[in-house]
mmCIF file of C-alpha atoms in Angstrom:
data_model
loop_
_atom_site.group_PDB
_atom_site.id
_atom_site.type_symbol
_atom_site.label_atom_id
_atom_site.label_comp_id
_atom_site.label_asym_id
_atom_site.label_seq_id
_atom_site.Cartn_x
_atom_site.Cartn_y
_atom_site.Cartn_z
ATOM 1 C CA UNK E 192 -24.346 -33.585 -12.494
ATOM 2 C CA UNK E 193 -21.732 -33.011 -14.539
ATOM 3 C CA UNK E 194 -23.323 -29.655 -15.883
ATOM 4 C CA UNK E 195 -23.866 -28.672 -12.314
ATOM 5 C CA UNK E 196 -20.146 -29.134 -11.724
ATOM 6 C CA UNK E 197 -19.378 -27.225 -14.847
ATOM 7 C CA UNK E 198 -21.494 -24.115 -13.608
ATOM 8 C CA UNK E 199 -19.813 -24.270 -10.289
ATOM 9 C CA UNK E 200 -16.380 -24.546 -11.693
ATOM 10 C CA UNK E 201 -16.895 -21.596 -14.145
ATOM 11 C CA UNK E 202 -18.313 -19.407 -11.057
ATOM 12 C CA UNK E 203 -14.932 -20.216 -9.042
ATOM 13 C CA UNK E 204 -12.872 -19.736 -11.842
ATOM 14 C CA UNK E 205 -14.827 -16.241 -12.401
ATOM 15 C CA UNK E 206 -14.033 -15.266 -8.639
ATOM 16 C CA UNK E 207 -10.551 -16.524 -8.306
ATOM 17 C CA UNK E 208 -8.920 -15.802 -11.634
ATOM 18 C CA UNK E 209 -9.311 -12.007 -11.978
ATOM 19 C CA UNK E 210 -7.517 -8.979 -11.105
ATOM 20 C CA UNK E 211 -9.355 -7.994 -7.856
ATOM 21 C CA UNK E 212 -8.387 -11.514 -6.583
ATOM 22 C CA UNK E 213 -4.594 -10.673 -7.194
ATOM 23 C CA UNK E 214 -4.913 -7.101 -5.860
ATOM 24 C CA UNK E 215 -6.443 -8.187 -2.871
ATOM 25 C CA UNK E 216 -3.567 -11.261 -2.153
ATOM 26 C CA UNK E 217 -0.780 -8.379 -2.866
ATOM 27 C CA UNK E 218 -2.375 -6.325 -0.276
ATOM 28 C CA UNK E 219 -2.853 -9.159 2.256
ATOM 29 C CA UNK E 220 1.080 -9.950 1.579
ATOM 30 C CA UNK E 221 1.947 -6.376 2.245
ATOM 31 C CA UNK E 222 -0.161 -6.333 5.274
ATOM 32 C CA UNK E 223 1.627 -9.556 6.722
ATOM 33 C CA UNK E 224 5.010 -8.088 5.657
ATOM 34 C CA UNK E 225 4.367 -4.903 7.558
ATOM 35 C CA UNK E 226 4.146 -6.871 10.933
ATOM 36 C CA UNK E 227 6.941 -9.639 10.045
ATOM 37 C CA UNK E 228 9.411 -6.713 9.327
ATOM 38 C CA UNK E 229 9.722 -5.313 12.994
ATOM 39 C CA UNK E 230 9.499 -9.064 14.531
ATOM 40 C CA UNK E 231 12.367 -10.086 12.157
ATOM 41 C CA UNK E 232 14.642 -7.048 12.880
ATOM 42 C CA UNK E 233 14.055 -7.585 16.647
ATOM 43 C CA UNK E 234 15.061 -11.379 16.239
ATOM 44 C CA UNK E 235 18.093 -9.892 14.468
ATOM 45 C CA UNK E 236 18.880 -7.719 17.359
ATOM 46 C CA UNK E 237 18.263 -10.154 19.711
ATOM 47 C CA UNK E 238 20.780 -12.544 18.086
ATOM 48 C CA UNK E 239 18.470 -15.347 17.313
ATOM 49 C CA UNK E 240 15.021 -17.092 17.800
ATOM 50 C CA UNK E 241 14.301 -18.519 21.081
ATOM 51 C CA UNK E 242 10.922 -19.681 19.763
ATOM 52 C CA UNK E 243 11.866 -21.954 17.342
ATOM 53 C CA UNK E 244 12.637 -22.025 13.500
ATOM 54 C CA UNK E 245 12.951 -18.376 12.724
ATOM 55 C CA UNK E 246 11.031 -18.231 9.567
ATOM 56 C CA UNK E 247 8.218 -20.012 11.346
ATOM 57 C CA UNK E 248 8.210 -17.515 14.259
ATOM 58 C CA UNK E 249 8.146 -14.685 12.175
ATOM 59 C CA UNK E 250 5.366 -16.274 10.147
ATOM 60 C CA UNK E 251 3.191 -17.284 13.204
ATOM 61 C CA UNK E 252 3.598 -13.556 14.520
ATOM 62 C CA UNK E 253 2.502 -11.650 11.366
ATOM 63 C CA UNK E 254 -0.554 -13.968 10.581
ATOM 64 C CA UNK E 255 -1.719 -13.584 14.215
ATOM 65 C CA UNK E 256 -1.053 -9.986 14.745
ATOM 66 C CA UNK E 257 -3.961 -7.671 15.673
ATOM 67 C CA UNK E 258 -3.329 -5.356 12.617
ATOM 68 C CA UNK E 259 -3.141 -8.166 10.362
ATOM 69 C CA UNK E 260 -6.504 -9.869 11.551
ATOM 70 C CA UNK E 261 -8.337 -6.427 11.402
ATOM 71 C CA UNK E 262 -7.318 -5.466 7.919
ATOM 72 C CA UNK E 263 -7.915 -9.206 6.744
ATOM 73 C CA UNK E 264 -11.690 -8.916 6.381
ATOM 74 C CA UNK E 265 -11.247 -5.439 4.326
ATOM 75 C CA UNK E 266 -9.096 -7.211 1.787
ATOM 76 C CA UNK E 267 -10.740 -10.941 1.307
ATOM 77 C CA UNK E 268 -14.221 -9.568 -0.056
ATOM 78 C CA UNK E 269 -12.377 -7.521 -2.711
ATOM 79 C CA UNK E 270 -12.500 -10.547 -5.212
ATOM 80 C CA UNK E 271 -16.075 -11.353 -5.201
ATOM 81 C CA UNK E 272 -18.129 -9.815 -2.564
ATOM 82 C CA UNK E 273 -19.449 -7.406 -5.003
ATOM 83 C CA UNK E 274 -20.090 -9.746 -8.185
ATOM 84 C CA UNK E 275 -23.539 -10.607 -6.943
ATOM 85 C CA UNK E 276 -24.821 -7.324 -6.375
ATOM 86 C CA UNK E 277 -23.416 -6.193 -9.668
ATOM 87 C CA UNK E 278 -25.092 -9.051 -11.856
ATOM 88 C CA UNK E 279 -28.352 -8.444 -10.051
ATOM 89 C CA UNK E 280 -28.049 -4.662 -10.727
ATOM 90 C CA UNK E 281 -27.103 -4.898 -14.338
ATOM 91 C CA UNK E 282 -29.897 -7.619 -14.639
ATOM 92 C CA UNK E 283 -27.203 -10.280 -16.199
ATOM 93 C CA UNK E 284 -28.504 -12.318 -13.666
ATOM 94 C CA UNK E 285 -31.667 -13.133 -15.668
ATOM 95 C CA UNK E 286 -29.250 -14.593 -18.384
ATOM 96 C CA UNK E 287 -26.897 -16.598 -15.878
ATOM 97 C CA UNK E 288 -30.224 -18.103 -14.388
ATOM 98 C CA UNK E 289 -31.847 -19.107 -17.617
ATOM 99 C CA UNK E 290 -28.598 -20.673 -18.775
ATOM 100 C CA UNK E 291 -27.614 -22.576 -15.529
ATOM 101 C CA UNK E 292 -30.774 -22.644 -13.391
ATOM 102 C CA UNK E 293 -31.565 -20.640 -10.399
ATOM 103 C CA UNK E 294 -30.420 -23.366 -7.824
ATOM 104 C CA UNK E 295 -27.043 -23.911 -9.556
ATOM 105 C CA UNK E 296 -26.556 -20.120 -10.063
ATOM 106 C CA UNK E 297 -27.197 -19.300 -6.455
ATOM 107 C CA UNK E 298 -24.854 -22.529 -5.616
ATOM 108 C CA UNK E 299 -22.353 -20.954 -7.915
ATOM 109 C CA UNK E 300 -22.334 -17.580 -6.214
ATOM 110 C CA UNK E 301 -21.953 -19.056 -2.528
ATOM 111 C CA UNK E 302 -19.093 -21.261 -3.725
ATOM 112 C CA UNK E 303 -17.280 -18.559 -5.664
ATOM 113 C CA UNK E 304 -17.286 -16.091 -2.902
ATOM 114 C CA UNK E 305 -16.183 -18.528 -0.268
ATOM 115 C CA UNK E 306 -13.285 -20.055 -2.217
ATOM 116 C CA UNK E 307 -12.205 -16.528 -3.214
ATOM 117 C CA UNK E 308 -11.798 -15.394 0.111
ATOM 118 C CA UNK E 309 -10.347 -18.896 1.600
ATOM 119 C CA UNK E 310 -7.880 -19.246 -1.313
ATOM 120 C CA UNK E 311 -7.070 -15.697 -1.107
ATOM 121 C CA UNK E 312 -5.708 -15.959 2.297
ATOM 122 C CA UNK E 313 -4.004 -19.302 1.724
ATOM 123 C CA UNK E 314 -2.216 -17.808 -1.347
ATOM 124 C CA UNK E 315 -0.931 -14.713 0.698
ATOM 125 C CA UNK E 316 0.366 -16.998 3.464
ATOM 126 C CA UNK E 317 2.148 -19.283 1.026
ATOM 127 C CA UNK E 318 3.440 -15.881 -0.553
ATOM 128 C CA UNK E 319 4.577 -14.937 2.570
ATOM 129 C CA UNK E 320 6.573 -18.218 3.472
ATOM 130 C CA UNK E 321 8.373 -18.309 0.371
ATOM 131 C CA UNK E 322 9.393 -14.451 1.114
ATOM 132 C CA UNK E 323 10.403 -15.684 4.880
ATOM 133 C CA UNK E 324 12.173 -18.599 4.369
ATOM 134 C CA UNK E 325 15.229 -17.016 2.408
ATOM 135 C CA UNK E 326 14.590 -13.764 4.227
ATOM 136 C CA UNK E 327 15.287 -15.327 7.825
ATOM 137 C CA UNK E 328 17.776 -17.859 6.674
ATOM 138 C CA UNK E 329 20.628 -15.749 8.486
ATOM 139 C CA UNK E 330 18.665 -15.658 11.974
ATOM 140 C CA UNK E 331 20.375 -18.368 14.098
ATOM 141 C CA UNK E 332 17.980 -20.803 15.900
ATOM 142 C CA UNK E 333 18.591 -20.320 19.725
ATOM 143 C CA UNK E 334 15.401 -22.470 20.680
ATOM 144 C CA UNK E 335 15.968 -25.558 22.850
ATOM 145 C CA UNK E 336 14.786 -29.229 21.523
ATOM 146 C CA UNK E 337 11.575 -28.592 23.706
ATOM 147 C CA UNK E 338 10.826 -25.381 21.758
ATOM 148 C CA UNK E 339 11.613 -26.534 18.305
ATOM 149 C CA UNK E 340 8.871 -25.989 15.854
ATOM 150 C CA UNK E 341 7.987 -27.954 12.935
ATOM 151 C CA UNK E 342 5.950 -27.004 9.633
ATOM 152 C CA UNK E 343 3.046 -28.999 11.245
ATOM 153 C CA UNK E 344 2.272 -26.033 13.691
ATOM 154 C CA UNK E 345 1.316 -24.031 10.509
ATOM 155 C CA UNK E 346 -1.569 -26.354 9.437
ATOM 156 C CA UNK E 347 -4.157 -25.303 12.245
ATOM 157 C CA UNK E 348 -3.426 -21.291 11.417
ATOM 158 C CA UNK E 349 -3.977 -21.926 7.646
ATOM 159 C CA UNK E 350 -7.197 -23.955 8.172
ATOM 160 C CA UNK E 351 -8.323 -21.328 10.351
ATOM 161 C CA UNK E 352 -7.217 -18.686 7.735
ATOM 162 C CA UNK E 353 -8.934 -20.275 5.053
ATOM 163 C CA UNK E 354 -12.344 -20.374 7.073
ATOM 164 C CA UNK E 355 -12.046 -17.108 8.107
ATOM 165 C CA UNK E 356 -11.546 -15.683 4.782
ATOM 166 C CA UNK E 357 -14.338 -17.689 3.365
ATOM 167 C CA UNK E 358 -16.523 -16.259 6.053
ATOM 168 C CA UNK E 359 -15.884 -12.888 5.534
ATOM 169 C CA UNK E 360 -16.184 -13.045 1.855
ATOM 170 C CA UNK E 361 -19.738 -14.499 2.252
ATOM 171 C CA UNK E 362 -20.591 -11.948 4.557
ATOM 172 C CA UNK E 363 -19.262 -9.092 2.381
ATOM 173 C CA UNK E 364 -21.278 -10.751 -0.401
ATOM 174 C CA UNK E 365 -24.504 -11.029 1.481
ATOM 175 C CA UNK E 366 -24.015 -7.104 2.670
ATOM 176 C CA UNK E 367 -23.675 -5.691 -0.609
ATOM 177 C CA UNK E 368 -26.912 -7.935 -1.843
ATOM 178 C CA UNK E 369 -28.702 -6.637 1.603
ATOM 179 C CA UNK E 370 -27.889 -2.998 1.040
ATOM 180 C CA UNK E 371 -28.051 -3.128 -2.896
ATOM 181 C CA UNK E 372 -24.434 -1.440 -2.937
ATOM 182 C CA UNK E 373 -21.186 -3.181 -4.063
ATOM 183 C CA UNK E 374 -19.165 -0.880 -2.031
ATOM 184 C CA UNK E 375 -20.717 -1.704 1.309
ATOM 185 C CA UNK E 376 -20.163 -5.342 0.578
ATOM 186 C CA UNK E 377 -16.417 -4.288 0.689
ATOM 187 C CA UNK E 378 -16.540 -2.146 3.744
ATOM 188 C CA UNK E 379 -18.856 -3.900 6.225
ATOM 189 C CA UNK E 380 -17.338 -7.040 6.847
ATOM 190 C CA UNK E 381 -14.325 -4.673 8.349
ATOM 191 C CA UNK E 382 -16.703 -2.401 10.249
ATOM 192 C CA UNK E 383 -18.425 -5.660 11.734
ATOM 193 C CA UNK E 384 -15.073 -7.220 12.768
ATOM 194 C CA UNK E 385 -14.134 -4.041 14.446
ATOM 195 C CA UNK E 386 -17.420 -3.337 16.273
ATOM 196 C CA UNK E 387 -17.444 -7.189 17.399
ATOM 197 C CA UNK E 388 -13.887 -6.840 18.549
ATOM 198 C CA UNK E 389 -14.535 -3.893 20.530
ATOM 199 C CA UNK E 390 -17.937 -5.187 22.199
ATOM 200 C CA UNK E 391 -15.908 -8.127 23.273
ATOM 201 C CA UNK E 392 -13.301 -6.459 24.836
ATOM 202 C CA UNK E 393 -15.318 -3.875 26.789
ATOM 203 C CA UNK E 394 -18.538 -5.723 27.749
ATOM 204 C CA UNK E 395 -17.718 -9.594 27.331
ATOM 205 C CA UNK E 396 -14.105 -9.817 28.300
ATOM 206 C CA UNK E 397 -14.389 -13.344 29.370
ATOM 207 C CA UNK E 398 -16.302 -14.703 26.462
ATOM 208 C CA UNK E 399 -13.263 -14.809 24.289
ATOM 209 C CA UNK E 400 -15.157 -17.272 21.521
ATOM 210 C CA UNK E 401 -17.181 -14.126 20.714
ATOM 211 C CA UNK E 402 -14.177 -12.240 19.579
ATOM 212 C CA UNK E 403 -13.389 -12.441 15.901
ATOM 213 C CA UNK E 404 -9.801 -12.663 16.888
ATOM 214 C CA UNK E 405 -10.443 -16.017 18.461
ATOM 215 C CA UNK E 406 -12.030 -16.975 15.048
ATOM 216 C CA UNK E 407 -9.057 -16.129 12.983
ATOM 217 C CA UNK E 408 -6.331 -17.455 14.745
ATOM 218 C CA UNK E 409 -6.669 -19.823 17.878
ATOM 219 C CA UNK E 410 -4.922 -18.611 20.986
ATOM 220 C CA UNK E 411 -7.396 -18.955 23.766
ATOM 221 C CA UNK E 412 -8.962 -22.123 22.320
ATOM 222 C CA UNK E 413 -7.824 -24.902 20.024
ATOM 223 C CA UNK E 414 -8.039 -24.777 16.327
ATOM 224 C CA UNK E 415 -10.845 -27.246 16.127
ATOM 225 C CA UNK E 416 -13.089 -24.888 18.364
ATOM 226 C CA UNK E 417 -11.983 -21.867 16.104
ATOM 227 C CA UNK E 418 -12.780 -23.986 12.859
ATOM 228 C CA UNK E 419 -16.041 -25.135 14.189
ATOM 229 C CA UNK E 420 -17.082 -21.541 15.028
ATOM 230 C CA UNK E 421 -16.203 -20.388 11.589
ATOM 231 C CA UNK E 422 -17.817 -23.471 9.780
ATOM 232 C CA UNK E 423 -21.097 -22.450 11.871
ATOM 233 C CA UNK E 424 -20.752 -18.856 10.840
ATOM 234 C CA UNK E 425 -19.938 -19.562 7.170
ATOM 235 C CA UNK E 426 -22.881 -21.821 6.565
ATOM 236 C CA UNK E 427 -24.936 -18.797 8.125
ATOM 237 C CA UNK E 428 -23.549 -16.474 6.066
ATOM 238 C CA UNK E 429 -23.916 -18.542 3.095
ATOM 239 C CA UNK E 430 -27.599 -19.313 4.101
ATOM 240 C CA UNK E 431 -28.123 -15.685 4.322
ATOM 241 C CA UNK E 432 -26.453 -15.074 1.128
ATOM 242 C CA UNK E 433 -28.462 -17.422 -0.972
ATOM 243 C CA UNK E 434 -32.074 -16.490 0.895
ATOM 244 C CA UNK E 435 -31.534 -12.771 0.033
ATOM 245 C CA UNK E 436 -30.241 -13.405 -3.283
ATOM 246 C CA UNK E 437 -33.184 -15.797 -4.162
ATOM 247 C CA UNK E 438 -35.595 -13.178 -2.661
ATOM 248 C CA UNK E 439 -34.078 -10.585 -4.934
ATOM 249 C CA UNK E 440 -34.655 -12.996 -8.004
ATOM 250 C CA UNK E 441 -38.373 -13.810 -7.085
ATOM 251 C CA UNK E 442 -39.039 -10.092 -5.996
#
């Protein structure tokens, strides 16, 4: 058990503590800030925030914007989506499976991909909060006691953000292995998100649970429903990744 935990921790560290993870986090923060800037400017022009604590209002607006949710599947696969395919292509996987065992290796790749995507989203959100608190400090809070917001309101969005990042990172990793192309592992989650969003808006307008936007940030449904959908999708993506990698290893 200790050896298994050690191998999984090693894979997680290799997926998170690297330059591509940092690059993806910075890009995600920049995307959030690009949406936060005009909304903060609007609050300043309006004389204050009627929606509660200004920095919380700006934070929720930026992470739930269509642009941020669209580009999130493009950034979260950067850290680990291509690792499995790169190791399979270079045959370095033979050394790793001989050292750790096939099951531990596959488990490590699944955990590493999932945690790299989820942790990237959380890291970007934490950095965004650290920027917004002083940045929005001079904006008056004009909300009524009924509209006052607590930091507790951030928790559902961050949980769904973590699960959303984990799902798209797993989907990108599986796509890279299936197509045998690391670059497609970075691009296909973005394409899939866009296609699913367009299909839902055009053909299944009343079935909001089919929209990736609703998985990422709960607006039509509660956070529990969105988290449940993401858990199911994440488990399916993890199972697919494990199966296609095992097939490549034994084939």
